[in-house]
Amino acid sequence: MSKTLSYYVAFGILLLLIALPFYYFYYQRYYIHEIDEYLLGQKDEVCKKGLNTLRVDEIPLWNKFNIDKKILPDDGQTETSRFVTSECYDEHEKENISCRILYSRIKIEGKDYILSIHLSIYEAKKIIQFGTVLHLIFFSILLIGFVIITHLLYKKLWRPFYQTLSEIRRFNIRNSEIPVFHANNVREFSQLNKAVEILIANSVQAYKIQKEFTENASHEMQTPLAVFQSKLDIMLQQQDLSESQMQIIQSLYEATSRLTRMNKNLLLLAKIDNLQFLDTQDLNVVEILDNLLPFLLEQAEANHITTTIKTGNKSLMIQANRTLLESLVNNLITNAIKHNAPNGNLSVELEQNKLVVCNTGTGKSLNRKMLFHRFGQMNEKVKGSGLGLAIVKQICVQYGWDIAYDYENGMHRFTVVFG
């Protein structure tokens, strides 16, 4: 049931709850008014027919033969007529029942008396209560029927929309498959399907062009970069180079190395986006760490970084592609080394199903919005491609792993939770 329909149902129930008391009290007051008119008519009839010739000493006998009418002593009533709802004893029912009583001032032989006329309203109240219950049942049936019919019509009318919505949710631009929408007789939904088809087709085409450009650019750049770097290697081995020439060539060599790494990272990201690492196997994260840590720890020692390794688990098996898992571990630890403080600390912990990498660094938390974006440089002093954490994030997205960043006690903490 939609929210709009739920609001209508709630509004209908509210109206029903308000209408029932109003219905009950309105008809009760209306019936009481009619009874009061009837009692006044009875009083006029009694006064015309019987009280003109009645003597004071005949009052007890008159009261005896009139069950619903009594002549009572004057109690000081100031009103000409007074109506009261009270309990009266019923001879037939042998119990007290609700009655409407009229007390009217009369004169018998010049003396003041009170004429009492009562009429049972017990049956009337039962009828009103019964009518109220019927009113509740009738309108409840109408409300339930309205909800059921509206819900069925709602589902039927909006079925094409939800079919379109379901196809859009299943759509994955990486598969490059344009969804096929069901034909329907609703003109507006047909126009919506046509517009969505055009939008998706344009998006798929743009994605293919971007993907092909990234792949081709990365592949085409590899060869000239390799040639350029090899030529620089040869030039660096020349003996007759001056110090200024050596510095220029060294600067070019470093820039070329950085460009080569960036090209490789872009190519890796393109392959991940294009789902080219679909083959998976059972991998032991502890084994991957043991293979990669010696080389990474050498880099840390070269930068005078104190390292702490804690692998409480002897085995943590996950299903993944070996190349991607190695890339994730390598990028996380390399990032922690590059962006560490001088003579800083680095810790790598494997606890249960979590890989935690901590390092000292800048004295403030990093920009979380840009942290995992491509080319999101967090430290301008450290040269890098700005793609390491983007690769880590993309790998986690592909396998449904969670990655989180925290900053506490001067330590930057990256946590990967393997699902």
CSV table of C-alpha atoms in Angstrom, one decimal:
chain,number,residue,atom,x,y,z
A,1,MET,CA,0.0,0.0,0.0
A,2,SER,CA,1.4,3.4,-1.0
A,3,LYS,CA,1.8,6.2,1.5
A,4,THR,CA,-0.9,8.3,-0.2
A,5,LEU,CA,-3.4,5.5,0.1
A,6,SER,CA,-2.4,4.9,3.7
A,7,TYR,CA,-3.0,8.6,4.4
A,8,TYR,CA,-6.5,8.4,2.9
A,9,VAL,CA,-7.3,5.3,4.9
A,10,ALA,CA,-6.1,7.0,8.1
A,11,PHE,CA,-8.2,10.1,7.3
A,12,GLY,CA,-11.2,7.8,6.6
A,13,ILE,CA,-10.8,6.1,10.0
A,14,LEU,CA,-10.4,9.5,11.7
A,15,LEU,CA,-13.7,10.7,10.1
A,16,LEU,CA,-15.4,7.5,11.1
A,17,LEU,CA,-14.3,7.9,14.8
A,18,ILE,CA,-15.5,11.5,14.8
A,19,ALA,CA,-18.8,10.8,13.0
A,20,LEU,CA,-19.9,8.0,15.4
A,21,PRO,CA,-20.1,10.0,18.6
A,22,PHE,CA,-21.7,12.9,16.6
A,23,TYR,CA,-24.3,10.4,15.1
A,24,TYR,CA,-25.1,8.9,18.5
A,25,PHE,CA,-25.5,12.2,20.4
A,26,TYR,CA,-27.4,13.9,17.6
A,27,TYR,CA,-30.0,11.2,17.3
A,28,GLN,CA,-30.3,10.9,21.1
A,29,ARG,CA,-30.9,14.6,21.4
A,30,TYR,CA,-33.4,14.5,18.5
A,31,TYR,CA,-35.3,11.7,20.1
A,32,ILE,CA,-35.3,13.3,23.5
A,33,HIS,CA,-36.7,16.5,21.9
A,34,GLU,CA,-39.5,14.5,20.3
A,35,ILE,CA,-40.3,12.8,23.6
A,36,ASP,CA,-40.4,16.2,25.3
A,37,GLU,CA,-43.0,17.4,22.7
A,38,TYR,CA,-45.0,14.2,23.3
A,39,LEU,CA,-44.9,14.7,27.1
A,40,LEU,CA,-46.1,18.3,26.7
A,41,GLY,CA,-49.0,17.1,24.5
A,42,GLN,CA,-49.9,14.5,27.2
A,43,LYS,CA,-49.9,17.2,29.8
A,44,ASP,CA,-52.2,19.4,27.8
A,45,GLU,CA,-54.6,16.5,27.2
A,46,VAL,CA,-54.6,15.5,30.9
A,47,CYS,CA,-55.3,19.1,31.9
A,48,LYS,CA,-58.2,19.5,29.4
A,49,LYS,CA,-59.9,16.1,30.1
A,50,GLY,CA,-59.3,15.2,33.7
A,51,LEU,CA,-58.0,17.9,36.0
A,52,ASN,CA,-60.8,20.5,35.5
A,53,THR,CA,-63.2,18.5,37.7
A,54,LEU,CA,-60.7,16.8,40.0
A,55,ARG,CA,-60.9,17.5,43.7
A,56,VAL,CA,-58.1,17.4,46.2
A,57,ASP,CA,-59.4,14.4,48.0
A,58,GLU,CA,-59.6,12.4,44.7
A,59,ILE,CA,-55.8,12.8,44.0
A,60,PRO,CA,-54.7,9.5,45.7
A,61,LEU,CA,-57.3,7.6,43.8
A,62,TRP,CA,-56.3,9.3,40.5
A,63,ASN,CA,-52.7,8.5,41.2
A,64,LYS,CA,-53.6,4.8,41.8
A,65,PHE,CA,-55.3,4.4,38.4
A,66,ASN,CA,-52.6,6.4,36.4
A,67,ILE,CA,-49.4,4.5,36.2
A,68,ASP,CA,-47.3,6.9,34.2
A,69,LYS,CA,-48.9,10.1,35.6
A,70,LYS,CA,-48.8,11.3,39.2
A,71,ILE,CA,-50.0,14.4,41.0
A,72,LEU,CA,-47.4,15.4,43.6
A,73,PRO,CA,-47.3,18.1,46.3
A,74,ASP,CA,-45.8,21.4,45.3
A,75,ASP,CA,-42.0,21.2,45.9
A,76,GLY,CA,-41.4,24.9,45.2
A,77,GLN,CA,-40.7,24.4,41.5
A,78,THR,CA,-40.5,27.8,39.9
A,79,GLU,CA,-40.5,26.7,36.2
A,80,THR,CA,-43.8,26.1,34.5
A,81,SER,CA,-42.5,22.8,33.0
A,82,ARG,CA,-39.3,21.0,33.8
A,83,PHE,CA,-37.8,17.9,32.1
A,84,VAL,CA,-35.6,15.4,33.8
A,85,THR,CA,-34.0,12.1,32.7
A,86,SER,CA,-33.9,9.7,35.6
A,87,GLU,CA,-34.4,6.1,36.7
A,88,CYS,CA,-37.9,4.8,37.2
A,89,TYR,CA,-39.1,1.4,38.5
A,90,ASP,CA,-40.9,-0.6,35.8
A,91,GLU,CA,-43.6,-2.9,37.0
A,92,HIS,CA,-43.4,-5.2,34.0
A,93,GLU,CA,-39.6,-5.4,33.8
A,94,LYS,CA,-39.3,-5.4,37.6
A,95,GLU,CA,-36.3,-3.2,37.5
A,96,ASN,CA,-35.2,0.5,37.2
A,97,ILE,CA,-35.2,1.8,33.6
A,98,SER,CA,-34.3,5.1,32.0
A,99,CYS,CA,-37.2,7.5,31.8
A,100,ARG,CA,-37.9,11.0,30.6
A,101,ILE,CA,-40.0,12.9,33.2
A,102,LEU,CA,-42.0,16.1,32.8
A,103,TYR,CA,-42.7,18.1,36.0
A,104,SER,CA,-45.4,20.7,35.3
A,105,ARG,CA,-47.1,23.1,37.8
A,106,ILE,CA,-50.9,22.8,38.0
A,107,LYS,CA,-53.7,24.1,40.2
A,108,ILE,CA,-56.4,21.9,41.8
A,109,GLU,CA,-59.1,23.7,43.7
A,110,GLY,CA,-56.9,26.8,43.8
A,111,LYS,CA,-53.9,25.0,45.3
A,112,ASP,CA,-50.5,24.4,43.6
A,113,TYR,CA,-49.5,20.8,42.7
A,114,ILE,CA,-46.9,19.2,40.4
A,115,LEU,CA,-48.1,17.0,37.6
A,116,SER,CA,-45.5,14.3,36.8
A,117,ILE,CA,-45.6,12.4,33.5
A,118,HIS,CA,-42.9,9.9,32.6
A,119,LEU,CA,-42.2,7.9,29.5
A,120,SER,CA,-39.6,5.1,29.2
A,121,ILE,CA,-36.7,5.8,26.9
A,122,TYR,CA,-35.0,2.5,27.5
A,123,GLU,CA,-36.1,1.0,24.1
A,124,ALA,CA,-35.2,4.2,22.4
A,125,LYS,CA,-31.6,4.1,23.7
A,126,LYS,CA,-31.3,0.5,22.7
A,127,ILE,CA,-32.5,1.5,19.2
A,128,ILE,CA,-30.0,4.4,19.0
A,129,GLN,CA,-27.2,2.2,20.2
A,130,PHE,CA,-28.1,-0.5,17.7
A,131,GLY,CA,-28.3,2.1,15.0
A,132,THR,CA,-24.8,3.4,15.9
A,133,VAL,CA,-23.4,-0.1,15.8
A,134,LEU,CA,-25.0,-0.6,12.4
A,135,HIS,CA,-23.6,2.7,11.3
A,136,LEU,CA,-20.1,1.6,12.4
A,137,ILE,CA,-20.4,-1.8,10.6
A,138,PHE,CA,-21.8,-0.2,7.5
A,139,PHE,CA,-19.1,2.4,7.1
A,140,SER,CA,-16.4,0.0,8.2
A,141,ILE,CA,-17.5,-2.3,5.3
A,142,LEU,CA,-17.5,0.7,3.0
A,143,LEU,CA,-14.0,1.7,4.1
A,144,ILE,CA,-12.6,-1.8,3.8
A,145,GLY,CA,-14.2,-2.2,0.4
A,146,PHE,CA,-12.8,1.2,-0.6
A,147,VAL,CA,-9.3,0.2,0.5
A,148,ILE,CA,-9.4,-3.2,-1.2
A,149,ILE,CA,-10.8,-1.9,-4.5
A,150,THR,CA,-8.4,1.1,-4.5
A,151,HIS,CA,-5.4,-1.1,-3.7
A,152,LEU,CA,-6.3,-3.5,-6.6
A,153,LEU,CA,-6.9,-0.6,-9.0
A,154,TYR,CA,-3.7,1.0,-7.8
A,155,LYS,CA,-1.7,-2.2,-8.4
A,156,LYS,CA,-3.2,-2.6,-11.8
A,157,LEU,CA,-2.8,1.0,-12.9
A,158,TRP,CA,0.8,1.3,-11.6
A,159,ARG,CA,2.0,-2.2,-12.6
A,160,PRO,CA,3.8,-0.8,-15.8
A,161,PHE,CA,5.6,1.8,-13.7
A,162,TYR,CA,6.9,-0.8,-11.2
A,163,GLN,CA,7.9,-3.1,-14.1
A,164,THR,CA,9.9,-0.2,-15.5
A,165,LEU,CA,11.4,0.6,-12.1
A,166,SER,CA,12.4,-3.1,-11.6
A,167,GLU,CA,14.2,-3.1,-15.0
A,168,ILE,CA,16.0,0.1,-14.2
A,169,ARG,CA,17.1,-1.4,-10.8
A,170,ARG,CA,18.5,-4.5,-12.5
A,171,PHE,CA,20.3,-2.5,-15.1
A,172,ASN,CA,24.1,-2.5,-14.8
A,173,ILE,CA,26.0,-0.2,-17.2
A,174,ARG,CA,29.0,-2.5,-17.0
A,175,ASN,CA,27.0,-5.3,-18.7
A,176,SER,CA,26.2,-2.9,-21.6
A,177,GLU,CA,22.7,-4.5,-21.9
A,178,ILE,CA,19.8,-2.1,-22.5
A,179,PRO,CA,16.8,-3.4,-20.6
A,180,VAL,CA,13.6,-4.3,-22.5
A,181,PHE,CA,10.5,-2.7,-21.1
A,182,HIS,CA,7.1,-4.3,-21.2
A,183,ALA,CA,4.5,-2.8,-23.6
A,184,ASN,CA,1.5,-1.3,-21.9
A,185,ASN,CA,-1.6,0.6,-22.9
A,186,VAL,CA,-0.9,3.7,-20.7
A,187,ARG,CA,0.4,6.5,-22.9
A,188,GLU,CA,2.3,8.2,-20.2
A,189,PHE,CA,4.1,5.1,-19.1
A,190,SER,CA,4.9,4.2,-22.7
A,191,GLN,CA,6.5,7.7,-23.1
A,192,LEU,CA,8.4,7.1,-19.9
A,193,ASN,CA,9.8,3.8,-21.1
A,194,LYS,CA,10.8,5.3,-24.4
A,195,ALA,CA,12.6,8.2,-22.7
A,196,VAL,CA,14.4,5.8,-20.3
A,197,GLU,CA,15.5,3.6,-23.2
A,198,ILE,CA,17.0,6.6,-25.0
A,199,LEU,CA,18.7,7.7,-21.8
A,200,ILE,CA,20.2,4.3,-21.0
A,201,ALA,CA,21.3,3.8,-24.6
A,202,ASN,CA,23.1,7.1,-24.5
A,203,SER,CA,24.7,6.3,-21.2
A,204,VAL,CA,25.9,2.9,-22.4
A,205,GLN,CA,27.3,4.4,-25.5
A,206,ALA,CA,29.2,7.1,-23.5
A,207,TYR,CA,30.4,4.4,-21.1
A,208,LYS,CA,31.8,2.3,-24.0
A,209,ILE,CA,33.5,5.3,-25.5
A,210,GLN,CA,35.1,6.2,-22.2
A,211,LYS,CA,36.1,2.6,-21.5
A,212,GLU,CA,37.7,2.2,-24.9
A,213,PHE,CA,39.5,5.5,-24.6
A,214,THR,CA,40.9,4.6,-21.2
A,215,GLU,CA,42.1,1.1,-22.3
A,216,ASN,CA,43.5,2.3,-25.6
A,217,ALA,CA,45.2,5.3,-24.1
A,218,SER,CA,46.8,3.2,-21.3
A,219,HIS,CA,48.0,0.5,-23.8
A,220,GLU,CA,49.3,3.0,-26.3
A,221,MET,CA,51.2,4.9,-23.6
A,222,GLN,CA,53.0,1.9,-22.3
A,223,THR,CA,55.3,1.4,-25.3
A,224,PRO,CA,56.6,5.0,-25.6
A,225,LEU,CA,56.9,5.3,-21.9
A,226,ALA,CA,59.0,2.1,-21.8
A,227,VAL,CA,61.1,3.4,-24.6
A,228,PHE,CA,61.6,6.8,-23.1
A,229,GLN,CA,62.5,5.3,-19.7
A,230,SER,CA,65.1,2.9,-21.3
A,231,LYS,CA,66.7,5.8,-23.2
A,232,LEU,CA,66.9,7.7,-19.9
A,233,ASP,CA,68.6,4.6,-18.3
A,234,ILE,CA,71.2,4.6,-21.1
A,235,MET,CA,71.8,8.3,-20.7
A,236,LEU,CA,72.3,8.0,-16.9
A,237,GLN,CA,75.0,5.5,-17.6
A,238,GLN,CA,77.0,8.0,-19.7
A,239,GLN,CA,80.3,9.0,-18.0
A,240,ASP,CA,80.7,12.4,-19.6
A,241,LEU,CA,77.5,14.0,-18.2
A,242,SER,CA,77.8,17.2,-16.2
A,243,GLU,CA,76.1,17.6,-12.8
A,244,SER,CA,73.4,19.8,-14.2
A,245,GLN,CA,72.7,17.4,-17.0
A,246,MET,CA,72.6,14.5,-14.5
A,247,GLN,CA,70.0,16.4,-12.4
A,248,ILE,CA,67.8,17.1,-15.5
A,249,ILE,CA,67.9,13.5,-16.6
A,250,GLN,CA,67.2,12.3,-13.1
A,251,SER,CA,64.2,14.6,-12.8
A,252,LEU,CA,62.9,13.3,-16.1
A,253,TYR,CA,63.5,9.7,-15.0
A,254,GLU,CA,61.4,10.3,-11.8
A,255,ALA,CA,58.6,12.0,-13.7
A,256,THR,CA,58.6,9.1,-16.2
A,257,SER,CA,58.5,6.5,-13.5
A,258,ARG,CA,55.5,8.3,-11.9
A,259,LEU,CA,53.8,8.5,-15.2
A,260,THR,CA,54.4,4.8,-15.8
A,261,ARG,CA,52.9,4.0,-12.4
A,262,MET,CA,49.9,6.2,-13.1
A,263,ASN,CA,49.4,4.6,-16.4
A,264,LYS,CA,49.5,1.1,-14.8
A,265,ASN,CA,47.0,2.2,-12.1
A,266,LEU,CA,44.6,3.7,-14.7
A,267,LEU,CA,44.8,0.5,-16.7
A,268,LEU,CA,44.1,-1.6,-13.6
A,269,LEU,CA,41.1,0.6,-12.7
A,270,ALA,CA,39.8,0.3,-16.2
A,271,LYS,CA,40.1,-3.5,-16.0
A,272,ILE,CA,38.3,-3.5,-12.6
A,273,ASP,CA,35.5,-1.3,-14.1
A,274,ASN,CA,35.2,-3.6,-17.1
A,275,LEU,CA,35.0,-6.7,-14.9
A,276,GLN,CA,38.1,-8.3,-16.3
A,277,PHE,CA,39.0,-10.0,-13.0
A,278,LEU,CA,36.0,-12.3,-12.7
A,279,ASP,CA,38.1,-15.4,-12.1
A,280,THR,CA,38.3,-16.0,-8.3
A,281,GLN,CA,39.8,-18.6,-6.0
A,282,ASP,CA,40.1,-19.4,-2.3
A,283,LEU,CA,42.9,-17.2,-1.0
A,284,ASN,CA,44.5,-17.0,2.4
A,285,VAL,CA,45.0,-13.4,3.4
A,286,VAL,CA,47.7,-14.3,5.9
A,287,GLU,CA,49.7,-16.0,3.1
A,288,ILE,CA,49.3,-12.9,0.8
A,289,LEU,CA,50.5,-10.7,3.6
A,290,ASP,CA,53.5,-13.0,4.3
A,291,ASN,CA,54.5,-12.8,0.6
A,292,LEU,CA,54.2,-9.0,0.3
A,293,LEU,CA,55.4,-7.8,3.7
A,294,PRO,CA,59.2,-8.4,3.2
A,295,PHE,CA,59.4,-6.1,0.2
A,296,LEU,CA,57.1,-3.5,1.8
A,297,LEU,CA,59.0,-3.6,5.1
A,298,GLU,CA,62.2,-2.8,3.3
A,299,GLN,CA,60.6,0.4,2.0
A,300,ALA,CA,59.5,1.2,5.5
A,301,GLU,CA,63.0,0.7,7.0
A,302,ALA,CA,64.5,2.8,4.2
A,303,ASN,CA,62.2,5.6,5.4
A,304,HIS,CA,63.1,5.0,9.0
A,305,ILE,CA,59.6,3.9,9.9
A,306,THR,CA,59.0,1.6,12.9
A,307,THR,CA,56.7,-1.3,11.9
A,308,THR,CA,54.4,-3.5,14.0
A,309,ILE,CA,52.9,-6.7,12.4
A,310,LYS,CA,50.1,-8.6,14.2
A,311,THR,CA,48.5,-11.5,12.5
A,312,GLY,CA,46.4,-13.2,15.2
A,313,ASN,CA,44.8,-15.4,12.6
A,314,LYS,CA,46.8,-18.2,11.1
A,315,SER,CA,44.4,-18.5,8.3
A,316,LEU,CA,41.7,-16.2,6.8
A,317,MET,CA,40.2,-17.7,3.7
A,318,ILE,CA,38.3,-15.5,1.3
A,319,GLN,CA,37.0,-15.8,-2.3
A,320,ALA,CA,38.7,-13.3,-4.6
A,321,ASN,CA,41.0,-12.7,-7.5
A,322,ARG,CA,44.7,-13.0,-6.4
A,323,THR,CA,45.9,-10.0,-8.4
A,324,LEU,CA,43.2,-7.7,-6.9
A,325,LEU,CA,43.8,-8.9,-3.4
A,326,GLU,CA,47.6,-8.3,-3.7
A,327,SER,CA,46.9,-4.9,-5.2
A,328,LEU,CA,44.6,-4.0,-2.3
A,329,VAL,CA,47.2,-5.0,0.4
A,330,ASN,CA,50.1,-3.4,-1.5
A,331,ASN,CA,48.3,-0.1,-2.0
A,332,LEU,CA,47.1,0.2,1.6
A,333,ILE,CA,50.5,-0.4,3.0
A,334,THR,CA,52.4,1.6,0.4
A,335,ASN,CA,50.0,4.5,1.0
A,336,ALA,CA,50.7,4.3,4.8
A,337,ILE,CA,54.5,4.3,4.1
A,338,LYS,CA,54.4,7.2,1.6
A,339,HIS,CA,52.2,9.4,3.8
A,340,ASN,CA,53.9,8.6,7.1
A,341,ALA,CA,55.7,11.1,9.3
A,342,PRO,CA,59.5,11.2,9.6
A,343,ASN,CA,60.5,8.4,12.0
A,344,GLY,CA,56.9,7.5,12.3
A,345,ASN,CA,55.0,4.3,13.1
A,346,LEU,CA,53.3,1.7,10.9
A,347,SER,CA,51.1,-1.2,12.1
A,348,VAL,CA,49.4,-3.9,10.1
A,349,GLU,CA,46.9,-6.1,12.0
A,350,LEU,CA,44.8,-9.0,10.9
A,351,GLU,CA,42.0,-9.6,13.4
A,352,GLN,CA,39.1,-12.0,12.7
A,353,ASN,CA,37.9,-10.9,9.2
A,354,LYS,CA,39.5,-7.4,9.3
A,355,LEU,CA,42.7,-6.0,7.9
A,356,VAL,CA,43.7,-2.9,9.7
A,357,VAL,CA,46.5,-0.6,8.5
A,358,CYS,CA,47.5,2.4,10.8
A,359,ASN,CA,50.2,5.0,10.3
A,360,THR,CA,51.3,8.3,11.8
A,361,GLY,CA,51.1,11.3,9.4
A,362,THR,CA,49.5,14.7,9.2
A,363,GLY,CA,48.2,16.0,12.5
A,364,LYS,CA,44.6,16.1,11.4
A,365,SER,CA,41.9,13.9,9.9
A,366,LEU,CA,41.9,13.5,6.1
A,367,ASN,CA,39.1,14.8,3.9
A,368,ARG,CA,36.7,11.9,3.9
A,369,LYS,CA,34.8,13.2,0.8
A,370,MET,CA,37.9,13.1,-1.4
A,371,LEU,CA,39.8,10.3,0.3
A,372,PHE,CA,38.8,7.5,-2.1
A,373,HIS,CA,38.4,9.7,-5.2
A,374,ARG,CA,40.6,9.3,-8.2
A,375,PHE,CA,43.5,11.8,-8.1
A,376,GLY,CA,42.4,12.9,-4.7
A,377,GLN,CA,45.8,14.0,-3.4
A,378,MET,CA,45.7,14.3,0.5
A,379,ASN,CA,49.3,15.5,0.8
A,380,GLU,CA,50.8,17.8,-1.7
A,381,LYS,CA,54.3,17.3,-0.3
A,382,VAL,CA,54.2,13.5,-1.2
A,383,LYS,CA,54.3,12.7,-4.9
A,384,GLY,CA,52.0,10.0,-6.1
A,385,SER,CA,49.4,9.1,-8.7
A,386,GLY,CA,46.5,9.7,-6.4
A,387,LEU,CA,44.9,6.4,-7.5
A,388,GLY,CA,46.0,4.0,-4.8
A,389,LEU,CA,43.0,4.4,-2.4
A,390,ALA,CA,40.7,4.7,-5.4
A,391,ILE,CA,41.9,1.2,-6.5
A,392,VAL,CA,41.4,-0.1,-3.0
A,393,LYS,CA,37.8,1.3,-2.9
A,394,GLN,CA,37.0,-0.1,-6.3
A,395,ILE,CA,38.2,-3.6,-5.3
A,396,CYS,CA,36.1,-3.4,-2.1
A,397,VAL,CA,33.1,-2.4,-4.1
A,398,GLN,CA,33.5,-5.2,-6.5
A,399,TYR,CA,33.6,-7.9,-3.8
A,400,GLY,CA,31.2,-6.2,-1.4
A,401,TRP,CA,33.8,-5.5,1.3
A,402,ASP,CA,33.6,-2.6,3.6
A,403,ILE,CA,36.4,-0.1,3.9
A,404,ALA,CA,36.5,2.6,6.6
A,405,TYR,CA,38.8,5.4,7.6
A,406,ASP,CA,39.3,6.8,11.2
A,407,TYR,CA,41.7,9.3,12.8
A,408,GLU,CA,42.4,8.8,16.5
A,409,ASN,CA,45.4,9.6,18.8
A,410,GLY,CA,47.4,10.9,15.9
A,411,MET,CA,47.0,7.7,13.9
A,412,HIS,CA,45.3,7.3,10.5
A,413,ARG,CA,43.5,4.0,10.5
A,414,PHE,CA,42.2,2.1,7.4
A,415,THR,CA,40.0,-0.9,8.0
A,416,VAL,CA,38.9,-3.4,5.4
A,417,VAL,CA,36.2,-5.9,6.5
A,418,PHE,CA,36.1,-8.9,4.3
A,419,GLY,CA,32.4,-9.9,3.8
